[in-house]
Amino acid sequence: MTRKLSRLIGGAVFAAGCLVASPGAAVAQTADKPASLSGTWNMSLIGDHVIPVALVLEQNGAALRGTFILMGKDFPLTGEVAGGKITLTGKGPAFGRAGGDHNAGVAAGAGAKTQTQTATIQPGALADMTIVGDLNADGGMAGDIKIKMPEGTGSIKWSAERLKERKVPASQAAASEAVNLNGTWKMAIVEAQLQLDAEFHQDGAKVTGVLKSDHLGDLQVEGTYASGVLSFVATGSAGGQDVRIEFSGKSTAAGALGGDLVSQMGPMTWTAERIKK
C-alpha cells in the first residue's frame, strides 16, 4: 500500500469517526498508584494501515474495567492484569468486509494482500472481542485482538501509549509570544494521517478561521491565542452530521504549532507549519 493511499484511508477513518455521537466521558487516571494502568491510552490497530482508537482503563488491584472507543462509539470491557500481561473481553466492532468473509487476518486490513484494501468496519455489527497484551519496559503495551463472529474469526495487532500532556519549555513559550497566526498553515492530525489546510485570522487574543480537508469539508474555527498558548474549536457538517474537534496547543520558538485534540475518535495529536509564499 502506498503512503498516499495509507494517508487517505487514515483520513477517511478519522472523518467517519467524527460523524457520529461523541463518546462518553473518559475514566479519570488515578495518581496515587504510579504503576496503575488507569487512564487514557492512544491505541493503534496495526494492519496495512493504522486505525487510531482510544482505550480508557480503570484498574482496581488486578481487576480492569475499560472502554474501547472507536469511531465515536463506546464498547465496555472487563478483564485483569497479572504478571505484566493484560486481558480484556467484551463486545466490540466486527472488522471485515461486507460479504461475510471474516477469516483470520482479515480484521481491519490484516490478511491476504489481494483483499486488504476493501477491508471495512461493518456499521452496527458486533463480535466477541478479546484483547491480550504485554506491558513494555517503556511503559507502553502491545498485543493482539481476537475477533469471533458467526461468520468466522479474525485478529489484528495493536500497540498503545499512555496519553501524555504535551509540554513546551517555558523559554520556548516566552519566545513564541510574538508569533502572528494570520495566514495559511499546513496542519496534520498525526495518528489519523490526515492533512488539512488551515487559515487563521488573529485579532488580539481572538482567533477565527477555517480548516479545509477532502474528508471533512470546511470547518469553522473560533478560539483564543495568548502567551504562546492556542485553544480553539473547529465545527462544521459533513454528510449531514455535525463535526466538532477541540484543539489545544502551543507555538514554539521556531514558529511552528502543535498540541492535542479531542474528537469523536478520541484523543490525538496535531502539528502545523506556516505555508511560505
XYZ file of C-alpha atoms in Angstrom:
277
model
C 0.000 0.000 0.000
C 1.435 3.392 -0.939
C 1.995 6.093 1.662
C -0.530 8.325 -0.118
C -3.221 5.623 -0.024
C -2.435 4.949 3.647
C -2.983 8.649 4.421
C -6.256 8.630 2.500
C -7.547 5.607 4.422
C -6.439 7.043 7.766
C -8.133 10.335 6.952
C -11.323 8.603 5.860
C -11.489 6.575 9.077
C -10.948 9.714 11.162
C -13.611 11.593 9.198
C -16.099 8.749 9.597
C -15.494 8.757 13.342
C -16.223 12.477 13.517
C -19.676 11.983 12.015
C -21.146 10.046 14.926
C -22.106 10.889 18.504
C -19.403 11.912 20.957
C -18.016 9.192 23.243
C -18.777 9.150 26.943
C -16.579 10.783 29.494
C -13.200 9.168 29.978
C -12.344 7.482 33.228
C -10.009 9.709 35.205
C -6.471 8.479 35.703
C -5.589 7.668 39.281
C -2.457 9.335 40.553
C -1.969 7.513 43.851
C -0.579 4.350 42.206
C 2.179 5.177 39.719
C 2.134 1.654 38.282
C -1.626 1.726 37.707
C -2.948 1.317 34.168
C -5.816 3.690 34.910
C -6.138 6.489 32.408
C -6.496 7.134 28.702
C -4.317 5.355 26.163
C -3.696 6.086 22.493
C -4.209 2.692 20.892
C -3.228 1.791 17.322
C -4.719 -1.151 15.411
C -1.975 -2.250 13.043
C -2.893 -3.750 9.681
C -1.915 -2.455 6.252
C -2.793 0.913 7.737
C -3.123 2.144 11.309
C -6.538 2.759 12.859
C -6.416 5.034 15.939
C -8.508 4.052 18.969
C -8.914 5.494 22.449
C -8.649 2.946 25.257
C -9.754 4.138 28.705
C -8.816 1.884 31.620
C -9.657 1.772 35.324
C -7.578 -0.566 37.478
C -8.585 -1.838 40.905
C -5.976 -4.279 42.117
C -5.697 -6.954 39.425
C -9.135 -6.153 38.020
C -9.543 -3.985 34.947
C -12.528 -2.176 33.532
C -12.263 -0.294 30.315
C -13.849 1.421 27.345
C -12.735 0.805 23.776
C -13.678 3.957 21.821
C -13.782 3.615 18.051
C -15.487 5.946 15.582
C -17.359 7.720 18.352
C -18.803 4.594 19.945
C -18.020 3.167 23.389
C -17.520 -0.573 23.894
C -17.241 -1.627 27.583
C -14.612 -4.185 28.566
C -13.668 -6.152 31.659
C -10.527 -8.106 32.453
C -7.415 -8.347 34.569
C -3.703 -7.644 34.697
C -1.263 -10.201 36.097
C 2.447 -10.768 35.651
C 2.797 -7.963 33.145
C 0.032 -9.336 30.938
C -3.412 -7.864 30.366
C -6.618 -9.491 29.168
C -9.818 -7.634 28.304
C -13.039 -9.081 26.910
C -16.329 -7.680 25.704
C -18.471 -6.992 22.678
C -16.698 -4.925 20.061
C -16.909 -3.831 16.433
C -16.843 -6.535 13.780
C -13.908 -5.962 11.472
C -14.075 -7.298 7.950
C -15.703 -6.876 4.573
C -19.378 -6.665 3.832
C -19.776 -10.109 2.307
C -19.161 -12.301 5.289
C -15.527 -13.209 4.639
C -14.039 -12.922 8.120
C -11.179 -15.390 8.058
C -8.288 -14.893 10.461
C -6.169 -11.935 9.497
C -8.865 -10.052 7.610
C -9.588 -7.723 10.516
C -9.012 -4.046 9.802
C -6.754 -4.572 6.870
C -4.685 -7.556 8.035
C -4.756 -10.597 5.774
C -4.445 -11.527 2.145
C -2.757 -8.726 0.203
C -5.196 -9.051 -2.692
C -8.153 -8.159 -0.498
C -6.939 -5.866 2.273
C -7.806 -2.569 0.629
C -11.527 -3.378 0.744
C -11.481 -4.147 4.460
C -14.038 -2.113 6.426
C -15.672 -1.854 9.821
C -19.235 -3.031 9.445
C -21.605 -0.426 10.940
C -23.561 -1.790 13.878
C -22.106 -5.299 13.668
C -20.815 -6.668 16.995
C -18.446 -9.508 17.746
C -16.876 -11.209 20.750
C -13.623 -9.315 21.297
C -10.646 -10.433 23.371
C -7.700 -8.085 23.840
C -4.474 -9.651 25.104
C -1.157 -7.913 25.506
C 2.056 -7.364 27.416
C 3.333 -4.325 29.291
C 6.555 -2.949 27.797
C 9.604 -1.733 29.662
C 8.996 1.763 28.270
C 5.526 1.916 29.811
C 3.582 1.046 26.659
C 1.545 -2.016 25.777
C 1.226 -4.272 22.731
C -0.528 -7.475 21.749
C -3.338 -8.965 19.691
C -7.091 -8.514 19.402
C -9.085 -11.648 18.618
C -12.485 -11.230 16.990
C -15.091 -14.005 16.888
C -18.239 -13.745 14.776
C -20.758 -16.241 13.417
C -19.045 -15.904 10.033
C -15.596 -16.739 11.372
C -12.691 -15.273 13.314
C -10.166 -12.514 12.857
C -7.212 -10.932 14.581
C -5.161 -7.756 14.461
C -2.012 -6.474 16.155
C -2.179 -3.451 18.447
C 0.051 -1.158 20.458
C -0.760 1.596 22.943
C 0.883 4.534 24.653
C -0.456 6.458 27.599
C -1.931 9.825 26.629
C 0.530 12.420 27.874
C 0.247 16.166 28.159
C 2.467 17.885 25.620
C 4.598 20.434 27.434
C 6.662 23.184 25.870
C 9.560 24.590 27.919
C 8.783 27.998 29.393
C 11.670 29.525 27.446
C 10.130 28.393 24.154
C 6.682 29.626 25.108
C 8.030 33.031 26.057
C 9.999 33.278 22.837
C 6.925 32.482 20.778
C 4.567 35.127 22.192
C 5.163 37.394 19.214
C 4.119 34.768 16.633
C 1.339 36.112 14.432
C -1.112 33.401 13.400
C -2.512 35.311 10.434
C -2.040 33.367 7.215
C -2.212 29.823 5.904
C -0.840 26.743 7.609
C -0.414 23.080 6.719
C -1.870 21.044 9.562
C -1.510 17.322 10.266
C -3.540 15.134 12.635
C -0.764 12.676 13.322
C -2.496 9.440 14.343
C -5.162 9.765 11.637
C -2.573 10.606 8.951
C -4.925 13.416 7.947
C -3.737 16.618 6.258
C -5.690 19.884 6.494
C -5.229 23.383 5.142
C -5.692 25.951 7.906
C -6.331 29.658 7.511
C -6.144 31.643 10.738
C -7.196 35.242 11.397
C -5.871 36.742 14.633
C -7.298 39.891 16.210
C -5.573 40.404 19.534
C -6.246 37.264 21.552
C -9.191 36.228 19.356
C -8.619 33.624 16.642
C -11.013 32.701 13.836
C -10.554 30.915 10.555
C -11.276 27.756 8.645
C -9.840 24.241 8.352
C -10.240 22.525 4.985
C -9.935 18.838 4.122
C -11.250 16.498 1.453
C -12.844 14.291 4.121
C -14.421 16.854 6.460
C -15.044 19.804 4.165
C -14.738 23.281 5.687
C -14.655 23.570 9.492
C -15.101 26.990 11.103
C -12.570 27.950 13.768
C -13.146 30.024 16.914
C -10.699 30.314 19.773
C -8.001 32.264 21.590
C -4.225 32.671 21.424
C -2.241 34.303 24.220
C 1.243 33.859 25.706
C 2.028 31.220 23.113
C -0.991 29.083 24.080
C -3.580 28.328 21.390
C -7.058 26.912 22.075
C -9.821 26.640 19.504
C -12.832 24.611 18.430
C -13.430 23.600 14.804
C -17.048 22.886 13.886
C -18.915 22.051 10.717
C -21.050 19.482 8.986
C -20.259 16.597 6.657
C -22.641 14.034 5.267
C -25.478 15.646 7.197
C -23.735 15.038 10.527
C -22.211 17.567 12.916
C -18.430 17.650 13.320
C -16.681 19.118 16.375
C -12.953 18.955 17.151
C -11.369 20.680 20.164
C -7.730 21.739 19.726
C -5.226 22.886 22.326
C -1.539 23.554 21.840
C 1.377 25.925 21.895
C 3.633 27.717 19.479
C 7.369 27.097 19.613
C 10.364 29.361 19.258
C 10.709 28.054 15.699
C 7.228 29.384 14.870
C 5.507 26.008 14.481
C 2.329 24.895 16.266
C 1.403 21.617 17.931
C -0.609 20.024 20.686
C -3.513 17.743 21.491
C -7.057 17.413 20.197
C -10.241 15.665 21.229
C -12.817 14.474 18.706
C -15.382 11.708 18.364
C -12.402 9.478 17.508
C -10.847 10.117 20.913
C -7.636 11.960 21.850
C -4.933 12.579 19.232
C -2.098 14.990 18.491
C -1.629 17.654 15.814
C 1.072 19.825 14.309
C 1.066 22.809 11.948
C 3.659 24.719 9.947
C 3.167 28.012 8.189
C 2.957 27.821 4.395
C 5.686 30.022 2.981
C 4.909 32.014 -0.142
